[in-house]
Each structure stands twice: as structure tokens, then as C-alpha cells.
Short mmCIF file of N, CA and C and ligand atoms in Angstrom, two decimals:
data_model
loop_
_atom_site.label_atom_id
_atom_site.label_comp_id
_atom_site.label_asym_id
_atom_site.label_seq_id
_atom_site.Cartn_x
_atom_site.Cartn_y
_atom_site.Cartn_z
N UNK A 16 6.33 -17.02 0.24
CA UNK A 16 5.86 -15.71 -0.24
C UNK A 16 4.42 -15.45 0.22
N UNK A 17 4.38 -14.09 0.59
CA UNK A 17 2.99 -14.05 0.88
C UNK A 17 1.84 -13.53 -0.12
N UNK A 18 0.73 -14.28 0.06
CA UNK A 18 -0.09 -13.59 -1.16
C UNK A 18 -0.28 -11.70 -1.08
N UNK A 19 -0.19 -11.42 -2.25
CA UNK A 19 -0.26 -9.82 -2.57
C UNK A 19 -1.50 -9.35 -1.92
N UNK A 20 -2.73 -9.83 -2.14
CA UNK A 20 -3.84 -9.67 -1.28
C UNK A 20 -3.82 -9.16 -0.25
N UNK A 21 -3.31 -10.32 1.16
CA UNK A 21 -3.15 -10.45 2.37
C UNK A 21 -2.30 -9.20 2.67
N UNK A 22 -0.91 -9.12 1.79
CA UNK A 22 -0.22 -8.31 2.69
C UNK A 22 -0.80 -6.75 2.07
N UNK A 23 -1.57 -7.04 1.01
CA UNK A 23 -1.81 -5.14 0.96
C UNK A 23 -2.94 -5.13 2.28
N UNK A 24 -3.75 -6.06 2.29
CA UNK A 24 -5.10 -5.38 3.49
C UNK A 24 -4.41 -5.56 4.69
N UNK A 25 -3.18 -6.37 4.85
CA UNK A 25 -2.85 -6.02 6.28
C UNK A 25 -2.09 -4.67 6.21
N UNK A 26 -1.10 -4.32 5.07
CA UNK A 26 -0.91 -3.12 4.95
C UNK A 26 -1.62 -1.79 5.49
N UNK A 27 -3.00 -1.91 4.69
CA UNK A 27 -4.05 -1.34 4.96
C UNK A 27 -4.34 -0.77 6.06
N UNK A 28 -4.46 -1.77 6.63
CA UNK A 28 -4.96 -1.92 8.17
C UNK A 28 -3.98 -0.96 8.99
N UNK A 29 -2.53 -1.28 8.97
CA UNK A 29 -1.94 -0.13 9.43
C UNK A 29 -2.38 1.24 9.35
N UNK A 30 -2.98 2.06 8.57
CA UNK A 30 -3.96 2.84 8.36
C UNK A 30 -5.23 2.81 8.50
N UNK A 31 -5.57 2.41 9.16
CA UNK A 31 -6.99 1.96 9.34
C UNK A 31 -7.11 2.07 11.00
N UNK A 32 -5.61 1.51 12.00
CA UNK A 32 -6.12 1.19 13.12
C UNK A 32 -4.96 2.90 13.21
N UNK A 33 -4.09 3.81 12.94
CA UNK A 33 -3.69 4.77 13.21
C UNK A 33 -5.03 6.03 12.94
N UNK A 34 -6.00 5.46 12.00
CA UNK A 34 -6.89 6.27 11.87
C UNK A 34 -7.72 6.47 13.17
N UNK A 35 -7.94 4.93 13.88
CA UNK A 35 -9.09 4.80 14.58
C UNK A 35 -8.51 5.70 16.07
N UNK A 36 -6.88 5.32 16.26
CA UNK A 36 -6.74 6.30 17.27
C UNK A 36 -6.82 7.73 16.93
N UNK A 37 -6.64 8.18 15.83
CA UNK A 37 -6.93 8.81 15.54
C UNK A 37 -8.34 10.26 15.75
N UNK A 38 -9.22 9.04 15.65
CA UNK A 38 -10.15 9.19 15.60
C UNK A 38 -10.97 9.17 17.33
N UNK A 39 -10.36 8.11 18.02
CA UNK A 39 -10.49 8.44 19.45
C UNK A 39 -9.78 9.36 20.18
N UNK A 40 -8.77 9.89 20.20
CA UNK A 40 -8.36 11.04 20.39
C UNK A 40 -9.02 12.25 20.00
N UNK A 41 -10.26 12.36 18.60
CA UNK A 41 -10.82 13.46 18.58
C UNK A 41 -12.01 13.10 19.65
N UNK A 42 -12.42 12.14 19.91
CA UNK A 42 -13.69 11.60 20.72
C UNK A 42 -13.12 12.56 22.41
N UNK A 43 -11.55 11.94 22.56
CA UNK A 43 -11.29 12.35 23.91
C UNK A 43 -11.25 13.81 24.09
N UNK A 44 -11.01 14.32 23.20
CA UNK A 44 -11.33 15.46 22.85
C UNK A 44 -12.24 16.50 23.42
N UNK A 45 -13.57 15.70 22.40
CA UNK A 45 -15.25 16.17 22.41
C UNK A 45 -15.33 16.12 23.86
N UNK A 46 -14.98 14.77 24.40
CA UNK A 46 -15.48 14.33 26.28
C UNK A 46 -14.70 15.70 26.70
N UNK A 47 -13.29 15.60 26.84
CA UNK A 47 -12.67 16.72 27.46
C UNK A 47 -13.37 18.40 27.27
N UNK A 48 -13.52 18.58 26.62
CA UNK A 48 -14.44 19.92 26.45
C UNK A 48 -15.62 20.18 27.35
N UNK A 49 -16.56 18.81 26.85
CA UNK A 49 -17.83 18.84 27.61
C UNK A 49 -17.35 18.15 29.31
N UNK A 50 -16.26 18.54 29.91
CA UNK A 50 -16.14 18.29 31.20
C UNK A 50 -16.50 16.73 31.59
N UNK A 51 -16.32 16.24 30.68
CA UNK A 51 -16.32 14.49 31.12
C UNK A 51 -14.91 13.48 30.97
N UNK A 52 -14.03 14.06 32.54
CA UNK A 52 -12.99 13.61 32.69
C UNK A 52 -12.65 11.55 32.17
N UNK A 53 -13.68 11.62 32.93
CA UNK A 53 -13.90 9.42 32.82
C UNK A 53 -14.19 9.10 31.29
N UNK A 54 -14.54 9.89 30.73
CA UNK A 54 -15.35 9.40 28.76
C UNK A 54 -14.06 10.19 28.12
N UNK A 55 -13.31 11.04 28.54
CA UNK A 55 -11.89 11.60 27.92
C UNK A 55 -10.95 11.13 28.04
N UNK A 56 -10.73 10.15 29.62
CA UNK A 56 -8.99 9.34 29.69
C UNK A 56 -9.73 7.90 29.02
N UNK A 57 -11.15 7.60 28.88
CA UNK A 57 -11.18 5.98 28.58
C UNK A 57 -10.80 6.18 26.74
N UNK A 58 -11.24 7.47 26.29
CA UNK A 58 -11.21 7.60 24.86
C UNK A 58 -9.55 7.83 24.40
N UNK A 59 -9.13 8.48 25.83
CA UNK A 59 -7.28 8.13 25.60
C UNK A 59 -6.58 6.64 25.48
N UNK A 60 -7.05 6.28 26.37
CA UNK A 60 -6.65 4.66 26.46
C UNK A 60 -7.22 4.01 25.18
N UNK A 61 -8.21 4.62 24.55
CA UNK A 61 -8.59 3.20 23.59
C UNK A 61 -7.38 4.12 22.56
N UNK A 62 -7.52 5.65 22.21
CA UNK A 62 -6.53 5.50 21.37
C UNK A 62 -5.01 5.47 21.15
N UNK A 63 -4.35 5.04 22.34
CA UNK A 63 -3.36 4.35 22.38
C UNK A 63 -3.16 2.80 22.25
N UNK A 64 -4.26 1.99 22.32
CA UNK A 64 -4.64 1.10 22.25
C UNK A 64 -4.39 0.29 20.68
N UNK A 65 -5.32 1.40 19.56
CA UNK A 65 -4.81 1.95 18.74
C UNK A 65 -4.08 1.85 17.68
N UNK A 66 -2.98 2.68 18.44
CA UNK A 66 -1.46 2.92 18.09
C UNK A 66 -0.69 1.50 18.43
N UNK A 67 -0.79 0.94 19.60
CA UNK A 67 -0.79 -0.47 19.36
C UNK A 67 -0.87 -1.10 18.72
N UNK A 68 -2.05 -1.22 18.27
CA UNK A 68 -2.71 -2.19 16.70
C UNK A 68 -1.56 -2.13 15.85
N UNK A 69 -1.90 -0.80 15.57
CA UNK A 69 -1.23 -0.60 14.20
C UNK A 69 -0.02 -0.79 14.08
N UNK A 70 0.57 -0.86 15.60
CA UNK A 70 2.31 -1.35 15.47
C UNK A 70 2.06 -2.89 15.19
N UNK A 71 1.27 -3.78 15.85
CA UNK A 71 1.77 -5.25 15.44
C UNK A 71 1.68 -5.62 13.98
N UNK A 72 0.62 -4.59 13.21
CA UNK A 72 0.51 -5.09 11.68
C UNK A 72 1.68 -4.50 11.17
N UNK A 73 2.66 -3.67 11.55
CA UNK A 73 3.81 -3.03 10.85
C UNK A 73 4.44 -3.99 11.00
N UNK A 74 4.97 -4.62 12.50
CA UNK A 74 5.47 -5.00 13.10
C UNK A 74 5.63 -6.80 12.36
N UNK A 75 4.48 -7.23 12.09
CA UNK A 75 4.09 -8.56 11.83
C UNK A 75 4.38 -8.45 10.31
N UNK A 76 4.01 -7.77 9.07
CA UNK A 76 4.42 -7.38 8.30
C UNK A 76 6.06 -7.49 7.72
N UNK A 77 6.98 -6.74 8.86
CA UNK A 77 8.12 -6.80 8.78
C UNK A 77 8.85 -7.81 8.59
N UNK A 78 8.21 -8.63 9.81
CA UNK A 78 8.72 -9.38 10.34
C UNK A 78 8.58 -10.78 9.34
N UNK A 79 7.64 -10.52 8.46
CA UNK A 79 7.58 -11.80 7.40
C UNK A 79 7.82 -10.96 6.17
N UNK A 80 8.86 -10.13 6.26
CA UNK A 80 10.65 -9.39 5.31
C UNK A 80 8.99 -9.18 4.08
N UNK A 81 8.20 -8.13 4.58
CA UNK A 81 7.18 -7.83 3.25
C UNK A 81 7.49 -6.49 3.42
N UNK A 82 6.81 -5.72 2.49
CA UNK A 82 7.42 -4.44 1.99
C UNK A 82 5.87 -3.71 2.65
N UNK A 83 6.02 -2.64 3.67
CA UNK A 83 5.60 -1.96 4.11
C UNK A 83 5.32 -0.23 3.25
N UNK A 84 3.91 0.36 3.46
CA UNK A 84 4.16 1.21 2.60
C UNK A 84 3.10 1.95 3.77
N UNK A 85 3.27 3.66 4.19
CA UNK A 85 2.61 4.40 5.01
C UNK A 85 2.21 5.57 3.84
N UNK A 86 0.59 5.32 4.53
CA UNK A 86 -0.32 6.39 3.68
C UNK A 86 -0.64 7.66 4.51
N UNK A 87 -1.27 8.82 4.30
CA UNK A 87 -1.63 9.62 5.11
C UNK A 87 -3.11 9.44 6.06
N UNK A 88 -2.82 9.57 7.39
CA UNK A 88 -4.18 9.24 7.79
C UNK A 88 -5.08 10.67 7.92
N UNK A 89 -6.23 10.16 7.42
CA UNK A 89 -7.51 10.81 7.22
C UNK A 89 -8.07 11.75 8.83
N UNK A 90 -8.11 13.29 8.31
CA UNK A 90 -8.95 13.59 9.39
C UNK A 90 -9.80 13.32 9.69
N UNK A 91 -10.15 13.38 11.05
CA UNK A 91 -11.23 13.17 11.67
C UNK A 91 -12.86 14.34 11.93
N UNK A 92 -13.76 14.23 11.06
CA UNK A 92 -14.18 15.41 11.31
C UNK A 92 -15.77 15.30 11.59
N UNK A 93 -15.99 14.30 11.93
CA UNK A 93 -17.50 14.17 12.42
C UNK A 93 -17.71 15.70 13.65
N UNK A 94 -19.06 15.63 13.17
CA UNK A 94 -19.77 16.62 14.14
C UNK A 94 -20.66 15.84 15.27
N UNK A 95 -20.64 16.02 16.13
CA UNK A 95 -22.32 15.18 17.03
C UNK A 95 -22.96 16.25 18.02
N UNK A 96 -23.78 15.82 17.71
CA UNK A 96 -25.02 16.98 18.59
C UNK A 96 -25.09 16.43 19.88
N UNK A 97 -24.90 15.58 20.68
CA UNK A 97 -24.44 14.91 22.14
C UNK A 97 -23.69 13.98 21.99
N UNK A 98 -23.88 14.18 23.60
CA UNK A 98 -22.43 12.78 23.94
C UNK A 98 -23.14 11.48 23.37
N UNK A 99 -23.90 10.96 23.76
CA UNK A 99 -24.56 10.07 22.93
C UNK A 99 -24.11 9.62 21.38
N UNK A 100 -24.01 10.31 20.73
CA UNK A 100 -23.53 10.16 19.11
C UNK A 100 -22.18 9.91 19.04
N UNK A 101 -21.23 10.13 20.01
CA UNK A 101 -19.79 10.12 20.02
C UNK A 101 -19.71 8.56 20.21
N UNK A 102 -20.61 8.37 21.20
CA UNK A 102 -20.11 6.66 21.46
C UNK A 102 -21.23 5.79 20.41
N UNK A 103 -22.45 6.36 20.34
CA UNK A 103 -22.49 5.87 19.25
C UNK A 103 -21.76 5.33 18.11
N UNK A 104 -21.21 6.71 17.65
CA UNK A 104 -20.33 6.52 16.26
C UNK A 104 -19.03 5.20 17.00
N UNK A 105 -18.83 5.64 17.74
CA UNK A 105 -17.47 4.54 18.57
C UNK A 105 -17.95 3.12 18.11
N UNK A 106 -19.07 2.70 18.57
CA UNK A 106 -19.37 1.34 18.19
C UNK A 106 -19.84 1.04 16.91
N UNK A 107 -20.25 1.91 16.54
CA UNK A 107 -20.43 1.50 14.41
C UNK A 107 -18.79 1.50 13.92
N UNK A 108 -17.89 2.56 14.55
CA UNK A 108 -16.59 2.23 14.19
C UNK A 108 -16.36 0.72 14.26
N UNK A 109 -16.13 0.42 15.53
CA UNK A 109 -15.40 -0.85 15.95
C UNK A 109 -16.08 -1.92 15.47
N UNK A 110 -17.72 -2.08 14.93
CA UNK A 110 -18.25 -2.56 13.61
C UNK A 110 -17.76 -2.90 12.43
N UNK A 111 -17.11 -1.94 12.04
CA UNK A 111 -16.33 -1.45 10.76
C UNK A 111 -15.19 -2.32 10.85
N UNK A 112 -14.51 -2.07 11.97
CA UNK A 112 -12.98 -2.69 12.10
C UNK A 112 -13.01 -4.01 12.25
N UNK A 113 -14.38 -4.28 12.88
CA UNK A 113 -14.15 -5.95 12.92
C UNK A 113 -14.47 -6.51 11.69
N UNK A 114 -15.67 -5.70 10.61
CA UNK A 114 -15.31 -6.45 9.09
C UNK A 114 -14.18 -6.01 8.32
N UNK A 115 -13.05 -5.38 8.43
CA UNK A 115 -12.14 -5.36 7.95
C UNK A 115 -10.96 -6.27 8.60
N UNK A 116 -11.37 -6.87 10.03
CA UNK A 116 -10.38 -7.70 10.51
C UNK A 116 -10.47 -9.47 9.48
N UNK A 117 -12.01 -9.52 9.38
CA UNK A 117 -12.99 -10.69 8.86
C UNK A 117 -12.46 -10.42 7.39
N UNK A 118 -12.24 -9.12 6.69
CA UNK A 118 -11.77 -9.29 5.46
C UNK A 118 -10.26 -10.24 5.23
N UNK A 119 -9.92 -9.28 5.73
CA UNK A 119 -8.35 -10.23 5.97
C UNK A 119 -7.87 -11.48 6.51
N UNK A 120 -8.71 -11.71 7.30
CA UNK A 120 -8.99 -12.76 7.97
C UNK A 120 -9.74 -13.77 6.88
N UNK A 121 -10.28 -13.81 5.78
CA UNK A 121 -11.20 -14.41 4.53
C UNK A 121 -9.88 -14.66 3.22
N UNK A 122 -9.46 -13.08 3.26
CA UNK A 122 -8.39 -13.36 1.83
C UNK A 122 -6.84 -14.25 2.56
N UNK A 123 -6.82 -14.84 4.08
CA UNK A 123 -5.56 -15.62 4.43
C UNK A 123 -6.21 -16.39 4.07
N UNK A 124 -7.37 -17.25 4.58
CA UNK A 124 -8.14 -18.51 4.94
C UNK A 124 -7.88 -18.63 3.13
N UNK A 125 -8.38 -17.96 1.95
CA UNK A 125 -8.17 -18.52 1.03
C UNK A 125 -6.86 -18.82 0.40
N UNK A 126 -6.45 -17.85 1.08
CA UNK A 126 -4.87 -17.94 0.49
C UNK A 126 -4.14 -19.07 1.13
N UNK A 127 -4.75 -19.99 2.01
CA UNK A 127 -3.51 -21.17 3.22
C UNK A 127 -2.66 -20.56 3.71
N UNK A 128 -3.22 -18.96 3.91
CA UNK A 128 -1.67 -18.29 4.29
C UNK A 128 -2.45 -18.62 6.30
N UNK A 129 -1.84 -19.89 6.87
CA UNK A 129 -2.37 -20.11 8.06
C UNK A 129 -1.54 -19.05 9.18
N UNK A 130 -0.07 -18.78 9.31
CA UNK A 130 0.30 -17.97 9.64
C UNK A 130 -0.13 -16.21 9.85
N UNK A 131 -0.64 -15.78 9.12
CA UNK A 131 -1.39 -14.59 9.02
C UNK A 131 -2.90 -15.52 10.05
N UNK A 132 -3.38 -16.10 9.53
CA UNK A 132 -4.34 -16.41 10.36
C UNK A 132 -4.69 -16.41 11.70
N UNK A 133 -3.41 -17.51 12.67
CA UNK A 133 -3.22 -17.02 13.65
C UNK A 133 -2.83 -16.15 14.04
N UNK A 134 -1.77 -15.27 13.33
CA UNK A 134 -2.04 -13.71 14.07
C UNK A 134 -3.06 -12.78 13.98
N UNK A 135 -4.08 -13.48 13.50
CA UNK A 135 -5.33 -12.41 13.45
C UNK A 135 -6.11 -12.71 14.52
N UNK A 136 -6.03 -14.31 14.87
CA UNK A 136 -7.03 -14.82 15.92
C UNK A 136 -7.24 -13.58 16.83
N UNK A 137 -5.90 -12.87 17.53
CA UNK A 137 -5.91 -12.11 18.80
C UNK A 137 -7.00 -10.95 18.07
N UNK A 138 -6.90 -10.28 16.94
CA UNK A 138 -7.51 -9.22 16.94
C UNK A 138 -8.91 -9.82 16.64
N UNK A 139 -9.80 -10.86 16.24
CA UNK A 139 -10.84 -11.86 16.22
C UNK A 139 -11.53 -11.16 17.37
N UNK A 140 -10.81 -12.01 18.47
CA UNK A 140 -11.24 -11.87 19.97
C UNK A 140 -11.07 -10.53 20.26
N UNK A 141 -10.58 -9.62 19.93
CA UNK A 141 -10.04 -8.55 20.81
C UNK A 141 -11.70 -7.36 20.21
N UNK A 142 -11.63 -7.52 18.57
CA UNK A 142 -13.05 -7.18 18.27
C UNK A 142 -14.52 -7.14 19.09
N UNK A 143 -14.52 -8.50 19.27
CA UNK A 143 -15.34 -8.90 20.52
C UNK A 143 -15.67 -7.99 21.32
N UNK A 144 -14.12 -7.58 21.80
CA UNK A 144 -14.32 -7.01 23.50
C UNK A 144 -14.39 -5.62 23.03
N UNK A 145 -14.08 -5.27 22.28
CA UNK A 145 -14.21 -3.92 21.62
C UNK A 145 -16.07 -3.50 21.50
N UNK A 146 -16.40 -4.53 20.72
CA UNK A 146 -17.64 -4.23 20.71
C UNK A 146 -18.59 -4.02 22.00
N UNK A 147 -18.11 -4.70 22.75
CA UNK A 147 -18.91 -5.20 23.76
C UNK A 147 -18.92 -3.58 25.10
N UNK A 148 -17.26 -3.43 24.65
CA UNK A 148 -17.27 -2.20 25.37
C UNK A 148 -17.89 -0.94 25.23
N UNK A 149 -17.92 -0.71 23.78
CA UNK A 149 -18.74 0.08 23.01
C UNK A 149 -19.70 0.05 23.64
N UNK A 150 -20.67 -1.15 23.77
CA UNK A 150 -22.00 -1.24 23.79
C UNK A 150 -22.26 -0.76 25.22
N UNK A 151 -21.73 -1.54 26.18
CA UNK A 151 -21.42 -1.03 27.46
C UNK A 151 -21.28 0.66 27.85
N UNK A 152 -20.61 1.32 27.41
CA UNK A 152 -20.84 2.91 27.14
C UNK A 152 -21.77 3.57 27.20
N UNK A 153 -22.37 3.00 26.30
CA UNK A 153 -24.13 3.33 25.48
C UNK A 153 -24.39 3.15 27.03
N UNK A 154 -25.12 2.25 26.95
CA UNK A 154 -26.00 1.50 27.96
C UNK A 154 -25.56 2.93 29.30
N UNK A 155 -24.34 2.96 29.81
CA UNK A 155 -23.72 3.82 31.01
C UNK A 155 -24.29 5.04 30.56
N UNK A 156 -24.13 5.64 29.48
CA UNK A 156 -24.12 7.00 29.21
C UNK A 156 -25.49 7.49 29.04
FE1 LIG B 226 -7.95 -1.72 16.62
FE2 LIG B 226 -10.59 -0.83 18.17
O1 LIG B 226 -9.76 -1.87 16.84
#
């Protein structure tokens, strides 16, 4: 059985990473408007990327026969006064997501639920590169 904990924040998370494409799709958006073809397909790709996520926590979920529950995801409605603030906000996001990966990643480790664990390793590392890309942006833009 899995602890109630674990599987509501991975629950969670399914909402959390449909938000974030979510949320990059309004980014690809903002780029697309302001005529920045390269900052509009990379903000496509991350939010399919995404939609990804959020399938392996459904997916992983399922698959250890736990009871799945879908919430409504939250609009997206930041304003930014330049491009600058868009990727900004991008990397305080992916901030965010990596302490909510570290949350879940804290309530397995206590729980011995080691299974959940290693399937978090990938999103661990994948945080990483998330951030890093973020930061990378900045720096370009
Ligand atoms: Fe699914 Fe960008 O974290």
C-alpha cells in the first residue's frame, strides 16, 4: 500500500506539471506576438514537455492500481512588461517545481516508499536541466 501522503502529492503534481504547460504555452504565446519565432517554438517544446510530466505521474500512479483524481488547472494570467520577465518568471517557476519534486521526494524517503523514489530520481535530474536552461535564456536574452 502506498502511503496516503505520497500518492496525494504525486497526485498533485499531475496538476502542477499540466499547469506548467500550461503556463508555457501562455509564455509561447507572449514570444509569438512579440515576433520571437525561436523564444515561441522553445516555449512550445517545453510545454509539451510538460504534458509529458504529467502523463508519467498519472501513468506511474496507475500503474501502482492507486486512485487517481483530476482537478481543474488554474489560468494562467501573469502580465510582464518585457521579454525579460517571461523567462524570468520561467525560472522562478521551474524553482517552484523542483521544491515540489524535493517535497515528494522527502514524504517517500520517509515513508520507505523506495519505489516512488526511484521514479523521482529522473525528475531530480531533469530539474537540474530545467533550471539550468532557464538560466541559460536569461543570460541569451
Ligand atoms: Fe515538469 Fe519543467 O518541470
Amino acid at each position: 500500500m502506498m502511503n496516503e501522503k505520497v500518492r496525494e502529492l504525486l497526485n498533485q503534481q499531475i496538476n502542477k506539471e499540466f499547469y506548467s504547460a500550461y503556463l508555457y504555452l501562455d509564455f509561447s504565446n507572449y514570444f509569438e506576438a512579440a515576433g520571437l519565432d525561436g523564444f515561441a517554438n522553445w516555449y512550445k517544446i517545453q510545454a509539451q514537455e510538460e504534458r509529458d510530466h504529467a502523463m508519467l505521474f498519472y501513468q506511474y500512479l496507475q500503474n501502482e492500481n492507486q486512485k487517481v483524481t483530476l482537478e481543474a488547472i488554474a489560468k494562467p494570467d501573469k502580465v510582464f512588461a518585457c521579454h525579460l520577465d517571461v523567462l524570468k518568471a520561467g525560472l522562478t517557476h521551474e524553482e517552484y517545481v523542483t521544491s515540489l519534486i524535493n517535497e515528494i521526494y522527502a514524504a517517500a524517503y520517509e515513508a520507505r516508499d523506495f519505489r516512488t523514489m526511484q521514479f523521482l530520481d529522473w525528475f531530480v535530474k531533469e530539474q537540474g536541466e530545467e533550471e539550468t536552461n532557464a538560466h541559460d535564456l536569461i543570460t541569451k536574452m
